[in-house]
Amino acid sequence: MSVRLRSGHVVEPVSEEWLAKMEKIQKLYNHGMVRLIPDGWLYPTVFTNFADKIYNFKFKSSDVVVMAVPKSGTTWMQEILWTMLHNPDLKNPLANTSIFMRSPDIESDMFADGKGRGDEGSGGFDQMFQFLCPGKDPEDGMFVQLCEFLPDPRIIKTHLPLSLLPPDYLDKTKVVYMVREPKDLIVSMYHFFRFMKIFSYTGSFDSFVRHFMDNDLLYTPYWPHVKMAWEKRDHPNLHFVFYEDMKADIMKELRKVNEFIGANLTEQQLENVAQHTSFTSMRERGEPLMEGFWISEVKEKSGGFFRKGTTGDWKNHFSSELEEEVNHWIESNATDIGITFKCGGSSSG
Ligand code: A3P
């Protein structure tokens, strides 16, 4: 009998054909993967244990959620929002702890189960869980509960699409949706999938790009995720931000975010935020995840989580044939949605 989630999605096993293709080139988590129909979202099977909890999650009007397909600049925006709301004068000692602790990812329980994440250690999340959620059972979802018990105003992160979140989510809470030119996003994701133990991707760059376009990778399909948010871009609680605009003029984007979340920061405080959340500053403060999560040799070569932080790095990765193929895929889908991506020109940004 098929399982139906509260969101209305039906959980379908992945096909034998998909398994034969993908299990050779990446890890498939503790219990494999499933597709959520009709949208086709591809998630670790364990996600379905937590999907209804997330769908019923009680968002508050004081929350700010950062929402994005991974590698769109999610972490950058999390750090900006946390700094704006909890550290505008740069005096909060918690600022030196990992941003993933101060702003957890609501769906991260999908990577864990009784047998762990498939990499080493909990990266300190279990200590934080004991501190913030005393007496609670991590089996009920460590990350979803961490989000619940964060001190207000909560900065919550999600890579989930709108259709898996509560129906009144946008009416309850403010959401900053990050978007990034897809070729740069794919390059960033390729490196990330190679050096993170939970993914351990071993295929070529070209096949990664094709798997992304064919919706064969976790977090795909890409276009419906963007489309669902883009359609709501005029909603007063949704603020759309292009990574490339932040690279071009961070103060301009910070002023807009300041107004959107009603933080009322002064120009000096916004300067503090810009300085504290610059690529160089964030990189210098160190990786946001612990060592056990990486394949060290691969990570060293690729540059780690704060890899390049630029626009246009795709030019160093795509053959002209693949570029043409991907550009066609982007153009036809972006036209259909009505979104125009900002193409960061240089790779030295
Ligand atoms: P690259 O791999 O291209 O360097 P996410 O947080 O959504 O996973 O996105 C990660 C991408 O954002 C990485 O891109 C990372 O370097 C970049 N990034 C993180 N912090 C940044 C910052 N302060 N400024 C610019 N880019 C940043």
Coordinates of C-alpha atoms and ligand atoms in Angstrom, one line a residue:
M1 CA 0.0 0.0 0.0
S2 CA 1.4 3.4 -0.9
V3 CA 2.2 5.9 1.8
R4 CA 0.6 9.4 1.6
L5 CA 2.2 12.3 3.5
R6 CA 0.2 15.1 5.1
S7 CA 1.4 17.4 2.3
G8 CA -0.6 15.1 -0.1
H9 CA 2.5 13.6 -1.7
V10 CA 2.6 9.9 -2.4
V11 CA 5.9 8.1 -1.5
E12 CA 7.2 6.0 -4.3
P13 CA 10.2 3.7 -4.3
V14 CA 12.9 4.7 -6.8
S15 CA 13.1 2.5 -9.9
E16 CA 15.5 -0.4 -10.3
E17 CA 16.9 1.4 -13.3
W18 CA 17.6 4.5 -11.2
L19 CA 19.3 2.4 -8.5
A20 CA 21.5 0.6 -11.0
K21 CA 22.6 4.0 -12.4
M22 CA 23.1 5.9 -9.1
E23 CA 24.3 3.4 -6.5
K24 CA 27.7 3.1 -8.3
I25 CA 28.6 6.7 -8.0
Q26 CA 27.2 8.0 -4.7
K27 CA 26.0 6.8 -1.2
L28 CA 22.3 6.3 -0.9
Y29 CA 22.0 7.1 2.8
N30 CA 20.9 4.5 5.4
H31 CA 17.7 3.4 3.8
G32 CA 17.9 4.5 0.2
M33 CA 15.8 7.1 -1.5
V34 CA 12.2 7.7 -2.5
R35 CA 10.3 10.0 -4.8
L36 CA 7.5 12.2 -3.7
I37 CA 4.8 12.3 -6.3
P38 CA 3.4 14.4 -8.0
D39 CA 6.3 16.9 -7.8
G40 CA 9.0 14.2 -8.0
W41 CA 11.1 15.4 -5.1
L42 CA 13.9 12.9 -4.5
Y43 CA 14.8 12.4 -0.8
P44 CA 16.4 9.9 1.6
T45 CA 13.7 7.4 2.7
V46 CA 14.2 8.6 6.3
F47 CA 12.8 12.0 5.3
T48 CA 9.3 10.4 5.2
N49 CA 9.6 9.7 9.0
F50 CA 9.8 13.5 9.6
A51 CA 7.9 14.9 6.7
D52 CA 4.6 15.3 8.6
K53 CA 6.3 16.8 11.6
I54 CA 7.8 19.5 9.4
Y55 CA 4.4 20.0 7.6
N56 CA 2.8 20.6 11.0
F57 CA 5.7 22.7 12.4
K58 CA 4.4 25.8 14.2
F59 CA 6.2 28.7 12.6
K60 CA 6.0 32.0 14.5
S61 CA 5.6 35.6 13.2
S62 CA 9.0 36.4 14.8
D63 CA 10.8 33.6 12.8
V64 CA 12.9 34.3 9.7
V65 CA 13.4 31.3 7.4
V66 CA 16.1 31.0 4.8
M67 CA 15.0 28.9 2.0
A68 CA 17.0 27.8 -1.0
V69 CA 18.1 25.0 -3.2
P70 CA 21.5 24.1 -1.7
K71 CA 24.5 26.1 -2.9
S72 CA 22.5 29.2 -3.6
G73 CA 24.1 31.1 -0.7
T74 CA 22.0 29.8 2.1
T75 CA 24.7 29.9 4.7
W76 CA 25.7 33.4 3.8
M77 CA 22.1 34.6 4.3
Q78 CA 21.7 32.6 7.5
E79 CA 24.8 34.4 8.9
I80 CA 23.5 37.7 7.7
L81 CA 20.2 37.3 9.4
W82 CA 21.6 35.9 12.6
T83 CA 24.1 38.8 12.8
M84 CA 21.3 41.3 12.1
L85 CA 19.0 40.0 14.7
H86 CA 21.4 38.7 17.4
N87 CA 24.8 40.4 16.9
P88 CA 24.5 43.8 15.1
D89 CA 27.2 45.3 17.3
L90 CA 29.5 42.3 17.0
K91 CA 29.6 41.6 20.7
N92 CA 27.7 38.3 21.0
P93 CA 30.2 35.5 22.0
L94 CA 27.9 32.9 20.4
A95 CA 28.9 34.3 17.0
N96 CA 32.0 32.1 17.1
T97 CA 29.9 28.9 17.2
S98 CA 28.9 27.1 13.9
I99 CA 26.1 28.9 12.1
F100 CA 24.5 25.5 11.6
M101 CA 24.0 25.3 15.4
R102 CA 22.6 28.8 15.6
S103 CA 20.3 28.3 12.6
P104 CA 19.6 24.5 12.1
D105 CA 18.4 22.9 9.0
I106 CA 14.8 21.7 9.7
E107 CA 15.0 18.6 7.5
S108 CA 18.5 17.4 8.5
D109 CA 17.0 14.4 10.4
M110 CA 16.6 12.8 7.0
F111 CA 20.3 12.0 7.1
A112 CA 20.2 10.3 10.4
D113 CA 18.4 7.4 12.0
G114 CA 19.2 5.0 14.9
K115 CA 22.3 4.0 12.9
G116 CA 23.7 7.5 12.6
R117 CA 24.3 9.6 9.5
G118 CA 26.6 7.4 7.5
D119 CA 29.5 9.7 8.4
E120 CA 31.3 10.2 11.7
G121 CA 29.9 11.8 14.8
S122 CA 27.1 14.2 15.3
G123 CA 29.3 17.3 14.9
G124 CA 28.3 18.7 18.3
F125 CA 24.6 18.8 17.4
D126 CA 23.8 16.2 20.2
Q127 CA 25.3 18.4 22.9
M128 CA 23.3 21.3 21.6
F129 CA 20.2 19.1 21.6
Q130 CA 20.7 18.2 25.2
F131 CA 21.2 21.8 26.1
L132 CA 18.2 23.3 24.2
C133 CA 15.8 20.3 24.4
P134 CA 16.3 18.7 27.8
G135 CA 14.2 15.6 28.3
K136 CA 13.3 15.4 24.6
D137 CA 13.9 12.3 22.5
P138 CA 16.4 12.8 19.6
E139 CA 14.6 9.9 17.8
D140 CA 11.6 12.2 17.4
G141 CA 13.8 14.4 15.2
M142 CA 16.9 16.1 16.6
F143 CA 16.9 19.0 14.0
V144 CA 13.2 19.6 13.9
Q145 CA 13.2 19.9 17.7
L146 CA 16.3 22.1 17.7
C147 CA 14.4 24.4 15.4
E148 CA 11.5 24.3 17.8
F149 CA 13.4 25.2 20.9
L150 CA 15.8 27.8 19.4
P151 CA 15.7 31.2 21.2
D152 CA 13.6 33.8 19.5
P153 CA 13.9 35.3 17.0
R154 CA 14.6 32.0 15.4
I155 CA 16.5 31.8 12.1
I156 CA 15.5 28.5 10.5
K157 CA 17.0 27.0 7.4
T158 CA 15.4 24.8 4.9
H159 CA 16.2 23.4 1.5
L160 CA 12.6 22.0 1.2
P161 CA 10.3 23.3 -1.4
L162 CA 7.1 25.2 -0.6
S163 CA 4.9 22.2 -1.3
L164 CA 6.5 20.3 1.7
L165 CA 6.0 23.1 4.2
P166 CA 2.9 24.0 6.1
P167 CA 0.2 25.6 3.9
D168 CA 0.0 28.7 6.1
Y169 CA 3.8 29.0 6.4
L170 CA 4.1 32.2 4.3
D171 CA 1.3 33.8 6.1
K172 CA 2.9 33.1 9.5
T173 CA 6.6 33.8 9.0
K174 CA 9.1 35.8 6.9
V175 CA 11.0 33.9 4.3
V176 CA 14.2 35.0 2.5
Y177 CA 14.5 32.9 -0.7
M178 CA 18.0 32.7 -2.1
V179 CA 18.6 32.0 -5.8
R180 CA 21.8 31.6 -7.8
E181 CA 22.7 31.2 -11.4
P182 CA 22.2 27.5 -12.0
K183 CA 25.6 26.7 -13.6
D184 CA 27.5 28.2 -10.7
L185 CA 25.1 26.4 -8.3
I186 CA 25.8 23.0 -10.0
V187 CA 29.6 23.5 -9.8
S188 CA 29.3 24.3 -6.1
M189 CA 27.1 21.3 -5.5
Y190 CA 29.4 19.0 -7.5
H191 CA 32.3 19.8 -5.2
F192 CA 30.1 19.6 -2.1
F193 CA 28.7 16.1 -3.1
R194 CA 32.3 14.9 -3.7
F195 CA 33.8 15.9 -0.3
M196 CA 30.8 15.3 2.0
K197 CA 30.9 11.7 3.3
I198 CA 27.1 11.4 3.2
F199 CA 27.1 11.9 -0.6
S200 CA 30.6 10.5 -1.6
Y201 CA 29.9 11.3 -5.2
T202 CA 32.6 9.7 -7.4
G203 CA 31.2 10.3 -11.0
S204 CA 32.6 12.8 -13.4
F205 CA 31.6 16.5 -13.5
D206 CA 29.8 16.1 -16.8
S207 CA 27.6 13.2 -15.6
F208 CA 26.9 15.2 -12.4
V209 CA 25.5 18.0 -14.5
R210 CA 23.3 15.6 -16.5
H211 CA 22.1 13.9 -13.3
F212 CA 21.1 17.3 -12.0
M213 CA 19.2 18.2 -15.2
D214 CA 17.6 14.7 -15.1
N215 CA 16.4 15.2 -11.5
D216 CA 18.5 12.2 -10.3
L217 CA 20.1 14.0 -7.3
L218 CA 19.0 14.8 -3.8
Y219 CA 17.2 18.2 -3.7
T220 CA 16.0 17.9 -7.3
P221 CA 14.0 18.7 -9.3
Y222 CA 15.4 22.2 -9.3
W223 CA 12.8 24.1 -11.4
P224 CA 9.6 23.4 -9.5
H225 CA 11.5 24.5 -6.3
V226 CA 12.3 27.9 -7.8
K227 CA 9.0 28.2 -9.6
M228 CA 6.9 27.6 -6.5
A229 CA 8.7 30.4 -4.7
W230 CA 8.9 32.7 -7.7
E231 CA 5.1 32.5 -8.1
K232 CA 4.8 33.9 -4.6
R233 CA 7.4 36.7 -5.0
D234 CA 4.9 39.4 -4.4
H235 CA 3.7 37.9 -1.1
P236 CA 4.6 40.5 1.6
N237 CA 6.4 37.7 3.7
L238 CA 8.6 36.5 0.9
H239 CA 11.8 38.3 -0.1
F240 CA 13.7 37.0 -3.1
V241 CA 17.5 37.5 -3.2
F242 CA 19.9 36.8 -6.1
Y243 CA 23.4 35.6 -5.0
E244 CA 24.8 37.7 -7.8
D245 CA 23.1 40.9 -6.5
M246 CA 24.8 40.3 -3.1
K247 CA 28.1 39.9 -4.8
A248 CA 27.6 43.1 -6.8
D249 CA 26.4 45.4 -4.0
I250 CA 26.1 43.8 -0.5
M251 CA 25.1 47.1 1.3
K252 CA 22.2 47.6 -1.1
E253 CA 20.9 44.0 -0.4
L254 CA 21.5 44.3 3.3
R255 CA 19.4 47.5 3.4
K256 CA 16.5 45.6 1.7
V257 CA 16.8 42.7 4.1
N258 CA 16.9 45.1 7.0
E259 CA 13.7 46.6 5.9
F260 CA 12.1 43.3 5.1
I261 CA 12.7 41.8 8.5
G262 CA 12.1 45.1 10.3
A263 CA 15.5 44.9 12.1
N264 CA 15.9 48.8 12.1
L265 CA 19.7 48.6 12.0
T266 CA 21.7 51.7 11.6
E267 CA 24.0 52.2 8.6
Q268 CA 27.0 51.5 10.9
Q269 CA 25.4 48.2 12.1
L270 CA 24.8 47.2 8.5
E271 CA 28.5 47.9 7.8
N272 CA 29.3 45.6 10.8
V273 CA 27.1 42.9 9.3
A274 CA 28.7 43.2 5.8
Q275 CA 32.2 43.0 7.3
H276 CA 31.3 40.0 9.6
T277 CA 29.6 38.0 6.9
S278 CA 32.1 38.7 4.0
F279 CA 33.5 35.6 2.4
T280 CA 36.9 36.2 3.9
S281 CA 35.6 36.7 7.4
M282 CA 33.3 33.6 7.3
R283 CA 36.1 31.5 5.8
E284 CA 38.6 32.7 8.4
R285 CA 36.2 31.7 11.2
G286 CA 36.3 28.1 9.9
E287 CA 34.3 25.4 8.5
P288 CA 30.7 25.2 9.7
L289 CA 30.7 21.4 10.1
M290 CA 33.1 19.1 12.0
E291 CA 36.0 17.2 10.5
G292 CA 34.2 13.8 10.6
F293 CA 31.8 15.0 7.9
W294 CA 34.4 15.3 5.2
I295 CA 36.6 13.1 3.0
S296 CA 39.7 15.2 3.8
E297 CA 41.8 14.6 0.7
V298 CA 38.8 15.5 -1.6
K299 CA 37.9 18.5 0.5
E300 CA 41.5 19.9 0.5
K301 CA 41.6 19.8 -3.3
S302 CA 38.2 21.4 -3.8
G303 CA 38.5 24.2 -1.2
G304 CA 36.0 23.1 1.4
F305 CA 32.6 24.6 2.3
F306 CA 33.8 28.2 1.7
R307 CA 35.2 27.2 -1.6
K308 CA 35.4 30.2 -3.9
G309 CA 32.4 32.4 -3.1
T310 CA 32.4 33.9 -6.6
T311 CA 30.2 34.3 -9.7
G312 CA 31.2 32.8 -13.0
D313 CA 33.3 29.9 -11.7
W314 CA 31.3 27.7 -14.1
K315 CA 33.6 28.9 -16.9
N316 CA 36.4 26.8 -15.3
H317 CA 34.3 23.7 -15.4
F318 CA 32.1 23.4 -18.5
S319 CA 33.1 22.3 -22.0
S320 CA 31.5 24.4 -24.7
E321 CA 29.3 21.4 -25.7
L322 CA 28.0 21.0 -22.1
E323 CA 27.6 24.7 -21.7
E324 CA 25.4 24.8 -24.7
E325 CA 23.3 21.9 -23.4
V326 CA 22.8 23.5 -20.0
N327 CA 22.2 27.0 -21.3
H328 CA 19.4 25.5 -23.4
W329 CA 18.0 23.7 -20.3
I330 CA 18.2 27.0 -18.3
E331 CA 16.7 29.2 -21.0
S332 CA 13.7 27.0 -21.7
N333 CA 12.8 26.5 -18.0
A334 CA 13.6 30.0 -16.9
T335 CA 11.4 31.4 -19.7
D336 CA 8.6 29.1 -18.7
I337 CA 8.8 30.3 -15.1
G338 CA 9.4 34.0 -16.1
I339 CA 12.6 34.4 -14.0
T340 CA 15.8 36.0 -15.3
F341 CA 19.0 34.9 -13.7
K342 CA 21.7 37.4 -13.0
C343 CA 24.9 36.1 -14.7
G344 CA 27.9 37.1 -12.7
G345 CA 30.5 37.8 -15.3
S346 CA 33.9 37.1 -13.9
S347 CA 35.2 34.2 -12.0
S348 CA 37.4 36.3 -9.8
G349 CA 34.5 38.2 -8.1
Ligands
A3P1 P1 31.1 28.1 -3.9 O1 31.1 26.6 -3.7 O2 30.8 28.5 -5.3 O3 32.3 28.8 -3.3 P2 25.0 27.2 0.5 O4 25.3 27.9 1.7 O5 23.7 27.4 -0.1 O6 25.3 25.7 0.5 O7 26.0 27.8 -0.6 C1 27.4 27.6 -0.5 C2 28.0 28.5 -1.5 O8 28.0 29.9 -1.0 C3 29.5 28.2 -1.7 O9 29.8 28.6 -3.1 C4 30.1 29.2 -0.7 O10 31.5 29.4 -0.9 C5 29.3 30.4 -0.9 N1 29.4 31.3 0.2 C6 29.3 31.0 1.5 N2 29.4 32.1 2.3 C7 29.7 33.2 1.4 C8 30.0 34.6 1.5 N3 30.1 35.1 2.7 N4 30.2 35.3 0.4 C9 30.1 34.7 -0.8 N5 29.8 33.4 -1.0 C10 29.6 32.6 0.1

